[in-house]
Amino acid sequence: MTGISEISGMWPETQQFGLSGTSRYLPIADHGLIGDLRTAALVGVDGTIDWYCCPRFDAPSVFGAILDADRGGSFQLTADVPARTKQFYFPDTNVLITRFYAPDGVGEIQDFMPIMDESREIDRHRLIRRVLCARGSLPFRARVAPRFGYATEPHTVRVQEGRAIFTAPSLSLTLTASVPLEADNQDVWSQFKLHEGESAVFALDRVGDGVEMRSCPLAEAEEQFAATVKFWRTWLSSSRYRGRWREMVHRSALTLKLLTYAPTGGIVAAPTTSLPEQIGGERNWDYRHVWIRDAAFCVYALLRLGFTGEAEAFMDFLSRHVTTCGVDESGPLQIMYGIDGRCDLPERELGHLEGYQGSAPVRTGNAAVGQLQLDIYGALIDSIYLYDKWGQPISSDQWDQVCVLVDWVCDNWDQPDEGVWETRGGRKDFVYSRLMCWVAIERATRMAIHRGLPADLSRWRENRDTIYRQIMRRGWSRELQAFVQHYDEDVLDAAVLMMPLAKFVSPTDPKWLSTLDALGRVLVSDSLVYRYDPRTSPDGLRGEEGTFSICSFWYVEALARAGRLDEARLAFEKMLTYANHLGLYAEEIGHTGEQLGNFPQAFTHLALISAAFKLDLALG
């Protein structure tokens, strides 16, 4: 899979590499992702790194031009002549290659963050950019313009002995290069020409806090390239998937792995913050945290592929971190945690940044952390159930924790909450929340019976059955002939697509088939599925949003389970056309097919894996 764009390398000598208006920003989809299981960077099809946080996912940005083209900072590296570009991943890896095609030559940039093993150490951070000339000759130009602390911290730069040292109050970075570097105010730039077979290397390293400076000669960069390729290919070789959509499923798996924070086992929802759900709108959120729901679903997807190590690491994250925030009126679980397990994620707005294409505010932290979302208990306990079934039997301590959660659910399931979509329009009796409370109790009951574990089964069964009957009575609309978003109003919600997926209802039950038809009429557009209609179900926010890609893949799976295989396969194939040139998805898809929201998003990729599995199985 490749993407093609026209770019120009004729940049003014002393200006930032930018254009005017919204053209200063690449489309969200025109990026690839690299990472080292601690942090990640977005690399545009023009060779620019416009998003990078160091030393970890949720750290302040060093390069943040995707959120402010003028102030955010970037690492630009490209051909210094007009050229076409193509971008692809080195096969079966997360090493990204951006190629430049010019009249006099062909060159490429190989971008990666070295990974040698599954070490949990925290301080190692290196970003390598190898530049090669494959044919003819090609001039290149680079400008490294870090803007520390979300562009709030001043920094100094000095160039000495083939390296540049950037020093800010909170962080120091060194740039080592095999070509001459020159300082330009706060930035460093280089202009060089490569002939066929020649290469150059740029290596950006964190220094300080006991991390010493190091060089990066060409031979070392080549060794680290080979080691990183080997790491990713070795990891991917554990996949059990051999179905029709192997390339897309494996790209999704590699993406989920990139979103893992190795030191703790947490999985972030996305590596970015504040990429808008509507251009110019306010639906801009920080996703660089561990959502219990998203991470639990990720564990489910990776377990299906055979990656038990990630599931084990997440179980360790739960045991070490998730029970540390105490029990309050919102329950024993928060909906999200920091990647290090911290509970406090204060939301603040960065008013000095204009936001992607002027989409303000830019936010860090997330105020939704204090919401009550009852569905997370079902998502979590379902993942524990699957880990116990497909991975390793859970420990006695872990079972004790499960019992605490289930007992709390039994006491608290019958109350309004903010729901799966984190609406800010007040608590309601959401059907999906009740559904996942049913899942929590039902899966725990299965584990207790299967392994003979101690549990108050009579109480659990009574609550499980009461939830079931309540949903069937109050969650069903006679007028719409469908299950609805919440009790007492006739509003549809794509979240109920999880009903047959969670085995709450038969996928061919007449009530469910009627619901599927209703969703298709109201919320589905060319296989794309809206979460709900904000006009009929106010969510406390202004503006509109695109279709939600996880819901689109849920729709595919629901169709497949209902036996509507031709529809399911067509919808799935259509969804694949909305991926970017690398097979990556943001959270949403806009009216003209553009990617919207934080990118790439774990939720979307895990749902793709699940839908592909189910559709493959159904097609035989």
mmCIF file of C-alpha atoms in Angstrom, residues 286-582:
data_model
loop_
_atom_site.group_PDB
_atom_site.id
_atom_site.type_symbol
_atom_site.label_atom_id
_atom_site.label_comp_id
_atom_site.label_asym_id
_atom_site.label_seq_id
_atom_site.Cartn_x
_atom_site.Cartn_y
_atom_site.Cartn_z
ATOM 1 C CA ASP A 286 -6.415 13.729 24.690
ATOM 2 C CA TYR A 287 -6.293 9.971 24.015
ATOM 3 C CA ARG A 288 -2.787 9.259 25.329
ATOM 4 C CA HIS A 289 -4.105 7.380 28.354
ATOM 5 C CA VAL A 290 -5.142 3.831 29.192
ATOM 6 C CA TRP A 291 -8.895 3.481 28.820
ATOM 7 C CA ILE A 292 -10.003 0.330 30.606
ATOM 8 C CA ARG A 293 -12.543 -0.342 27.843
ATOM 9 C CA ASP A 294 -10.184 0.204 24.907
ATOM 10 C CA ALA A 295 -7.317 -1.713 26.459
ATOM 11 C CA ALA A 296 -9.562 -4.627 27.414
ATOM 12 C CA PHE A 297 -10.877 -4.874 23.865
ATOM 13 C CA CYS A 298 -7.281 -4.717 22.609
ATOM 14 C CA VAL A 299 -6.427 -7.694 24.791
ATOM 15 C CA TYR A 300 -9.348 -9.572 23.247
ATOM 16 C CA ALA A 301 -8.164 -8.796 19.699
ATOM 17 C CA LEU A 302 -4.537 -9.720 20.411
ATOM 18 C CA LEU A 303 -5.552 -12.932 22.169
ATOM 19 C CA ARG A 304 -7.485 -13.970 19.063
ATOM 20 C CA LEU A 305 -4.278 -13.540 17.080
ATOM 21 C CA GLY A 306 -2.253 -15.563 19.585
ATOM 22 C CA PHE A 307 -0.375 -12.737 21.333
ATOM 23 C CA THR A 308 -0.724 -13.865 24.940
ATOM 24 C CA GLY A 309 2.255 -11.832 26.151
ATOM 25 C CA GLU A 310 0.415 -8.528 25.677
ATOM 26 C CA ALA A 311 -2.586 -9.887 27.560
ATOM 27 C CA GLU A 312 -0.327 -11.001 30.403
ATOM 28 C CA ALA A 313 1.319 -7.557 30.515
ATOM 29 C CA PHE A 314 -2.089 -5.852 30.704
ATOM 30 C CA MET A 315 -3.176 -8.187 33.501
ATOM 31 C CA ASP A 316 0.003 -7.149 35.306
ATOM 32 C CA PHE A 317 -0.917 -3.493 34.703
ATOM 33 C CA LEU A 318 -4.315 -4.128 36.276
ATOM 34 C CA SER A 319 -2.848 -5.907 39.281
ATOM 35 C CA ARG A 320 -0.161 -3.307 39.912
ATOM 36 C CA HIS A 321 -1.940 -0.063 39.136
ATOM 37 C CA VAL A 322 -5.687 -0.142 38.624
ATOM 38 C CA THR A 323 -6.707 -0.937 42.195
ATOM 39 C CA THR A 324 -4.687 1.939 43.688
ATOM 40 C CA CYS A 325 -7.247 4.741 43.263
ATOM 41 C CA GLY A 326 -9.665 3.578 45.937
ATOM 42 C CA VAL A 327 -13.414 3.108 45.873
ATOM 43 C CA ASP A 328 -15.789 6.075 45.691
ATOM 44 C CA GLU A 329 -19.248 6.751 44.286
ATOM 45 C CA SER A 330 -17.913 6.054 40.796
ATOM 46 C CA GLY A 331 -16.861 2.576 41.804
ATOM 47 C CA PRO A 332 -13.611 0.685 42.241
ATOM 48 C CA LEU A 333 -12.502 1.494 38.683
ATOM 49 C CA GLN A 334 -11.842 4.722 36.858
ATOM 50 C CA ILE A 335 -12.636 4.682 33.150
ATOM 51 C CA MET A 336 -9.015 5.562 32.364
ATOM 52 C CA TYR A 337 -5.590 5.797 33.960
ATOM 53 C CA GLY A 338 -2.241 7.259 33.111
ATOM 54 C CA ILE A 339 0.173 4.967 31.320
ATOM 55 C CA ASP A 340 2.005 4.612 34.634
ATOM 56 C CA GLY A 341 -1.264 3.859 36.446
ATOM 57 C CA ARG A 342 -1.765 7.307 37.936
ATOM 58 C CA CYS A 343 -5.344 8.310 38.662
ATOM 59 C CA ASP A 344 -5.207 12.090 38.297
ATOM 60 C CA LEU A 345 -5.480 13.275 34.677
ATOM 61 C CA PRO A 346 -6.466 16.957 34.955
ATOM 62 C CA GLU A 347 -7.816 18.415 31.730
ATOM 63 C CA ARG A 348 -6.424 21.756 30.613
ATOM 64 C CA GLU A 349 -6.500 23.807 27.447
ATOM 65 C CA LEU A 350 -3.396 25.034 25.633
ATOM 66 C CA GLY A 351 -4.682 28.362 24.389
ATOM 67 C CA HIS A 352 -1.409 29.338 22.681
ATOM 68 C CA LEU A 353 -1.802 26.533 20.109
ATOM 69 C CA GLU A 354 -4.245 27.094 17.263
ATOM 70 C CA GLY A 355 -5.158 23.413 16.875
ATOM 71 C CA TYR A 356 -5.155 21.289 13.739
ATOM 72 C CA GLN A 357 -6.459 23.535 10.938
ATOM 73 C CA GLY A 358 -7.651 25.970 13.587
ATOM 74 C CA SER A 359 -9.595 23.357 15.573
ATOM 75 C CA ALA A 360 -9.391 24.696 19.105
ATOM 76 C CA PRO A 361 -9.100 24.041 21.938
ATOM 77 C CA VAL A 362 -6.028 21.854 22.196
ATOM 78 C CA ARG A 363 -6.417 19.788 25.355
ATOM 79 C CA THR A 364 -4.180 17.702 27.574
ATOM 80 C CA GLY A 365 -5.487 15.376 30.242
ATOM 81 C CA ASN A 366 -9.112 14.303 30.176
ATOM 82 C CA ALA A 367 -11.938 15.411 32.453
ATOM 83 C CA ALA A 368 -13.919 12.303 31.526
ATOM 84 C CA VAL A 369 -11.717 10.448 33.999
ATOM 85 C CA GLY A 370 -14.268 11.263 36.696
ATOM 86 C CA GLN A 371 -17.279 9.968 34.788
ATOM 87 C CA LEU A 372 -19.309 6.947 35.793
ATOM 88 C CA GLN A 373 -19.303 4.486 32.900
ATOM 89 C CA LEU A 374 -20.693 1.162 33.997
ATOM 90 C CA ASP A 375 -19.830 -0.612 30.743
ATOM 91 C CA ILE A 376 -16.115 -0.751 31.613
ATOM 92 C CA TYR A 377 -16.749 -3.570 34.082
ATOM 93 C CA GLY A 378 -18.108 -5.815 31.355
ATOM 94 C CA ALA A 379 -15.265 -5.000 28.955
ATOM 95 C CA LEU A 380 -12.646 -5.680 31.624
ATOM 96 C CA ILE A 381 -14.107 -8.885 33.040
ATOM 97 C CA ASP A 382 -14.738 -10.230 29.534
ATOM 98 C CA SER A 383 -11.038 -9.731 28.728
ATOM 99 C CA ILE A 384 -10.068 -11.449 31.999
ATOM 100 C CA TYR A 385 -12.407 -14.311 31.141
ATOM 101 C CA LEU A 386 -10.800 -14.681 27.706
ATOM 102 C CA TYR A 387 -7.298 -14.473 29.155
ATOM 103 C CA ASP A 388 -8.218 -17.191 31.663
ATOM 104 C CA LYS A 389 -9.565 -19.263 28.762
ATOM 105 C CA TRP A 390 -6.970 -18.669 26.034
ATOM 106 C CA GLY A 391 -3.935 -17.453 27.966
ATOM 107 C CA GLN A 392 -3.129 -18.478 31.520
ATOM 108 C CA PRO A 393 -5.524 -19.278 34.384
ATOM 109 C CA ILE A 394 -5.842 -16.172 36.529
ATOM 110 C CA SER A 395 -4.360 -16.219 40.024
ATOM 111 C CA SER A 396 -6.271 -16.448 43.280
ATOM 112 C CA ASP A 397 -5.520 -12.765 43.984
ATOM 113 C CA GLN A 398 -6.853 -11.795 40.575
ATOM 114 C CA TRP A 399 -10.013 -13.804 41.199
ATOM 115 C CA ASP A 400 -10.489 -11.983 44.493
ATOM 116 C CA GLN A 401 -10.298 -8.694 42.571
ATOM 117 C CA VAL A 402 -12.830 -9.960 40.033
ATOM 118 C CA CYS A 403 -15.224 -10.821 42.877
ATOM 119 C CA VAL A 404 -14.889 -7.322 44.318
ATOM 120 C CA LEU A 405 -15.781 -5.851 40.913
ATOM 121 C CA VAL A 406 -18.721 -8.175 40.302
ATOM 122 C CA ASP A 407 -20.143 -7.630 43.775
ATOM 123 C CA TRP A 408 -19.945 -3.871 43.197
ATOM 124 C CA VAL A 409 -21.708 -4.269 39.828
ATOM 125 C CA CYS A 410 -24.478 -6.265 41.506
ATOM 126 C CA ASP A 411 -25.023 -3.386 43.927
ATOM 127 C CA ASN A 412 -24.752 -0.543 41.408
ATOM 128 C CA TRP A 413 -25.804 -1.584 37.890
ATOM 129 C CA ASP A 414 -29.290 -0.063 38.123
ATOM 130 C CA GLN A 415 -28.350 3.607 37.940
ATOM 131 C CA PRO A 416 -27.812 6.186 35.187
ATOM 132 C CA ASP A 417 -24.303 6.904 33.940
ATOM 133 C CA GLU A 418 -22.477 8.893 31.239
ATOM 134 C CA GLY A 419 -22.301 5.925 28.885
ATOM 135 C CA VAL A 420 -19.733 4.465 26.526
ATOM 136 C CA TRP A 421 -19.474 7.607 24.379
ATOM 137 C CA GLU A 422 -18.543 9.814 27.337
ATOM 138 C CA THR A 423 -21.312 12.285 26.650
ATOM 139 C CA ARG A 424 -21.318 15.507 28.633
ATOM 140 C CA GLY A 425 -25.081 15.965 28.550
ATOM 141 C CA GLY A 426 -25.931 14.301 31.835
ATOM 142 C CA ARG A 427 -26.375 10.741 33.080
ATOM 143 C CA LYS A 428 -28.972 8.449 31.530
ATOM 144 C CA ASP A 429 -30.056 4.818 31.717
ATOM 145 C CA PHE A 430 -27.985 3.654 28.747
ATOM 146 C CA VAL A 431 -28.837 0.233 27.345
ATOM 147 C CA TYR A 432 -25.206 -0.450 26.469
ATOM 148 C CA SER A 433 -24.153 0.181 30.058
ATOM 149 C CA ARG A 434 -26.742 -2.314 31.301
ATOM 150 C CA LEU A 435 -25.665 -4.791 28.611
ATOM 151 C CA MET A 436 -22.037 -4.700 29.734
ATOM 152 C CA CYS A 437 -23.016 -5.032 33.395
ATOM 153 C CA TRP A 438 -24.774 -8.225 32.312
ATOM 154 C CA VAL A 439 -21.540 -9.275 30.547
ATOM 155 C CA ALA A 440 -19.495 -8.629 33.701
ATOM 156 C CA ILE A 441 -21.676 -10.874 35.841
ATOM 157 C CA GLU A 442 -22.206 -13.523 33.155
ATOM 158 C CA ARG A 443 -18.486 -13.948 32.361
ATOM 159 C CA ALA A 444 -17.519 -14.082 36.022
ATOM 160 C CA THR A 445 -20.195 -16.709 36.599
ATOM 161 C CA ARG A 446 -18.745 -18.790 33.762
ATOM 162 C CA MET A 447 -15.248 -18.598 35.265
ATOM 163 C CA ALA A 448 -16.494 -19.561 38.716
ATOM 164 C CA ILE A 449 -18.375 -22.609 37.392
ATOM 165 C CA HIS A 450 -15.641 -23.715 34.998
ATOM 166 C CA ARG A 451 -12.871 -23.602 37.583
ATOM 167 C CA GLY A 452 -14.884 -24.236 40.739
ATOM 168 C CA LEU A 453 -13.930 -20.846 42.157
ATOM 169 C CA PRO A 454 -15.699 -19.433 45.228
ATOM 170 C CA ALA A 455 -18.489 -16.991 44.400
ATOM 171 C CA ASP A 456 -21.956 -15.932 45.521
ATOM 172 C CA LEU A 457 -23.465 -17.538 42.442
ATOM 173 C CA SER A 458 -27.085 -17.281 43.510
ATOM 174 C CA ARG A 459 -26.759 -13.512 43.956
ATOM 175 C CA TRP A 460 -24.823 -13.125 40.707
ATOM 176 C CA ARG A 461 -27.372 -15.117 38.737
ATOM 177 C CA GLU A 462 -30.275 -13.173 40.208
ATOM 178 C CA ASN A 463 -28.737 -9.843 39.166
ATOM 179 C CA ARG A 464 -27.702 -11.156 35.766
ATOM 180 C CA ASP A 465 -31.236 -12.314 35.005
ATOM 181 C CA THR A 466 -32.801 -9.112 36.336
ATOM 182 C CA ILE A 467 -30.620 -7.023 34.006
ATOM 183 C CA TYR A 468 -31.572 -9.220 31.067
ATOM 184 C CA ARG A 469 -35.287 -8.854 31.713
ATOM 185 C CA GLN A 470 -35.021 -5.115 32.285
ATOM 186 C CA ILE A 471 -33.236 -4.571 28.962
ATOM 187 C CA MET A 472 -35.793 -6.664 27.140
ATOM 188 C CA ARG A 473 -38.629 -4.727 28.749
ATOM 189 C CA ARG A 474 -37.353 -1.129 28.896
ATOM 190 C CA GLY A 475 -34.596 -1.134 26.255
ATOM 191 C CA TRP A 476 -36.941 -2.250 23.467
ATOM 192 C CA SER A 477 -38.970 0.331 21.540
ATOM 193 C CA ARG A 478 -42.274 -0.881 20.153
ATOM 194 C CA GLU A 479 -42.462 2.205 17.957
ATOM 195 C CA LEU A 480 -39.012 1.755 16.386
ATOM 196 C CA GLN A 481 -39.072 -2.040 16.648
ATOM 197 C CA ALA A 482 -35.504 -1.820 17.876
ATOM 198 C CA PHE A 483 -33.325 -1.736 20.955
ATOM 199 C CA VAL A 484 -32.584 1.890 21.781
ATOM 200 C CA GLN A 485 -29.874 4.076 23.275
ATOM 201 C CA HIS A 486 -31.398 4.556 26.695
ATOM 202 C CA TYR A 487 -34.609 3.892 28.535
ATOM 203 C CA ASP A 488 -37.737 5.996 28.043
ATOM 204 C CA GLU A 489 -36.796 7.576 24.676
ATOM 205 C CA ASP A 490 -36.917 6.269 21.114
ATOM 206 C CA VAL A 491 -33.331 7.051 20.083
ATOM 207 C CA LEU A 492 -31.006 4.663 18.228
ATOM 208 C CA ASP A 493 -27.385 4.032 19.153
ATOM 209 C CA ALA A 494 -24.814 1.933 17.304
ATOM 210 C CA ALA A 495 -23.448 0.678 20.630
ATOM 211 C CA VAL A 496 -26.270 -1.884 20.736
ATOM 212 C CA LEU A 497 -24.471 -3.645 17.860
ATOM 213 C CA MET A 498 -22.530 -5.298 20.669
ATOM 214 C CA MET A 499 -25.623 -7.231 21.789
ATOM 215 C CA PRO A 500 -25.061 -10.302 19.595
ATOM 216 C CA LEU A 501 -21.268 -9.884 19.754
ATOM 217 C CA ALA A 502 -21.451 -10.154 23.552
ATOM 218 C CA LYS A 503 -23.828 -13.141 23.262
ATOM 219 C CA PHE A 504 -26.646 -11.285 25.017
ATOM 220 C CA VAL A 505 -29.064 -12.023 22.196
ATOM 221 C CA SER A 506 -29.057 -14.521 19.358
ATOM 222 C CA PRO A 507 -27.758 -12.897 16.142
ATOM 223 C CA THR A 508 -30.885 -14.222 14.399
ATOM 224 C CA ASP A 509 -33.417 -13.295 17.087
ATOM 225 C CA PRO A 510 -36.349 -11.455 15.414
ATOM 226 C CA LYS A 511 -35.948 -8.496 17.763
ATOM 227 C CA TRP A 512 -32.297 -8.261 16.912
ATOM 228 C CA LEU A 513 -32.822 -8.551 13.160
ATOM 229 C CA SER A 514 -35.400 -5.782 13.394
ATOM 230 C CA THR A 515 -32.872 -3.651 15.313
ATOM 231 C CA LEU A 516 -30.203 -4.332 12.703
ATOM 232 C CA ASP A 517 -32.550 -3.140 9.967
ATOM 233 C CA ALA A 518 -33.432 0.006 11.926
ATOM 234 C CA LEU A 519 -29.778 0.849 12.484
ATOM 235 C CA GLY A 520 -29.125 0.308 8.785
ATOM 236 C CA ARG A 521 -31.868 2.761 7.824
ATOM 237 C CA VAL A 522 -30.980 5.515 10.293
ATOM 238 C CA LEU A 523 -27.280 5.382 11.202
ATOM 239 C CA VAL A 524 -25.564 3.636 8.265
ATOM 240 C CA SER A 525 -24.242 5.473 5.200
ATOM 241 C CA ASP A 526 -22.320 3.456 2.575
ATOM 242 C CA SER A 527 -21.246 0.924 5.234
ATOM 243 C CA LEU A 528 -20.164 3.767 7.531
ATOM 244 C CA VAL A 529 -21.956 3.941 10.868
ATOM 245 C CA TYR A 530 -22.705 6.976 13.023
ATOM 246 C CA ARG A 531 -22.646 6.431 16.798
ATOM 247 C CA TYR A 532 -25.933 8.251 17.260
ATOM 248 C CA ASP A 533 -27.653 11.408 16.038
ATOM 249 C CA PRO A 534 -26.671 14.347 18.320
ATOM 250 C CA ARG A 535 -29.790 16.200 17.161
ATOM 251 C CA THR A 536 -32.106 13.601 18.661
ATOM 252 C CA SER A 537 -29.766 12.661 21.505
ATOM 253 C CA PRO A 538 -27.975 15.825 22.732
ATOM 254 C CA ASP A 539 -24.526 15.026 24.107
ATOM 255 C CA GLY A 540 -23.644 18.373 25.664
ATOM 256 C CA LEU A 541 -21.248 19.429 22.889
ATOM 257 C CA ARG A 542 -21.548 21.730 19.895
ATOM 258 C CA GLY A 543 -21.026 20.633 16.331
ATOM 259 C CA GLU A 544 -21.209 17.397 14.414
ATOM 260 C CA GLU A 545 -18.916 14.432 13.974
ATOM 261 C CA GLY A 546 -18.077 11.850 11.367
ATOM 262 C CA THR A 547 -18.982 8.191 11.285
ATOM 263 C CA PHE A 548 -17.383 6.050 13.978
ATOM 264 C CA SER A 549 -15.106 3.405 12.500
ATOM 265 C CA ILE A 550 -15.372 0.934 15.374
ATOM 266 C CA CYS A 551 -19.159 0.964 14.886
ATOM 267 C CA SER A 552 -18.692 0.274 11.181
ATOM 268 C CA PHE A 553 -16.689 -2.853 11.972
ATOM 269 C CA TRP A 554 -19.211 -3.880 14.643
ATOM 270 C CA TYR A 555 -21.853 -3.582 11.923
ATOM 271 C CA VAL A 556 -19.857 -5.917 9.666
ATOM 272 C CA GLU A 557 -19.586 -8.487 12.443
ATOM 273 C CA ALA A 558 -23.278 -8.218 13.319
ATOM 274 C CA LEU A 559 -24.226 -8.786 9.669
ATOM 275 C CA ALA A 560 -21.910 -11.795 9.475
ATOM 276 C CA ARG A 561 -23.342 -13.311 12.639
ATOM 277 C CA ALA A 562 -26.859 -12.777 11.263
ATOM 278 C CA GLY A 563 -25.931 -14.791 8.167
ATOM 279 C CA ARG A 564 -26.065 -11.798 5.815
ATOM 280 C CA LEU A 565 -22.658 -12.624 4.409
ATOM 281 C CA ASP A 566 -22.843 -10.779 1.095
ATOM 282 C CA GLU A 567 -23.774 -7.563 2.890
ATOM 283 C CA ALA A 568 -21.130 -8.137 5.539
ATOM 284 C CA ARG A 569 -18.343 -8.744 3.058
ATOM 285 C CA LEU A 570 -19.289 -5.748 0.914
ATOM 286 C CA ALA A 571 -19.441 -3.509 3.985
ATOM 287 C CA PHE A 572 -16.051 -4.798 5.148
ATOM 288 C CA GLU A 573 -14.408 -4.287 1.764
ATOM 289 C CA LYS A 574 -15.838 -0.774 1.606
ATOM 290 C CA MET A 575 -14.425 -0.016 5.048
ATOM 291 C CA LEU A 576 -10.990 -1.135 3.894
ATOM 292 C CA THR A 577 -11.091 1.533 1.171
ATOM 293 C CA TYR A 578 -11.351 4.201 3.880
ATOM 294 C CA ALA A 579 -8.011 3.238 5.440
ATOM 295 C CA ASN A 580 -5.087 5.490 4.656
ATOM 296 C CA HIS A 581 -2.270 4.483 2.310
ATOM 297 C CA LEU A 582 -0.640 2.444 5.094
#
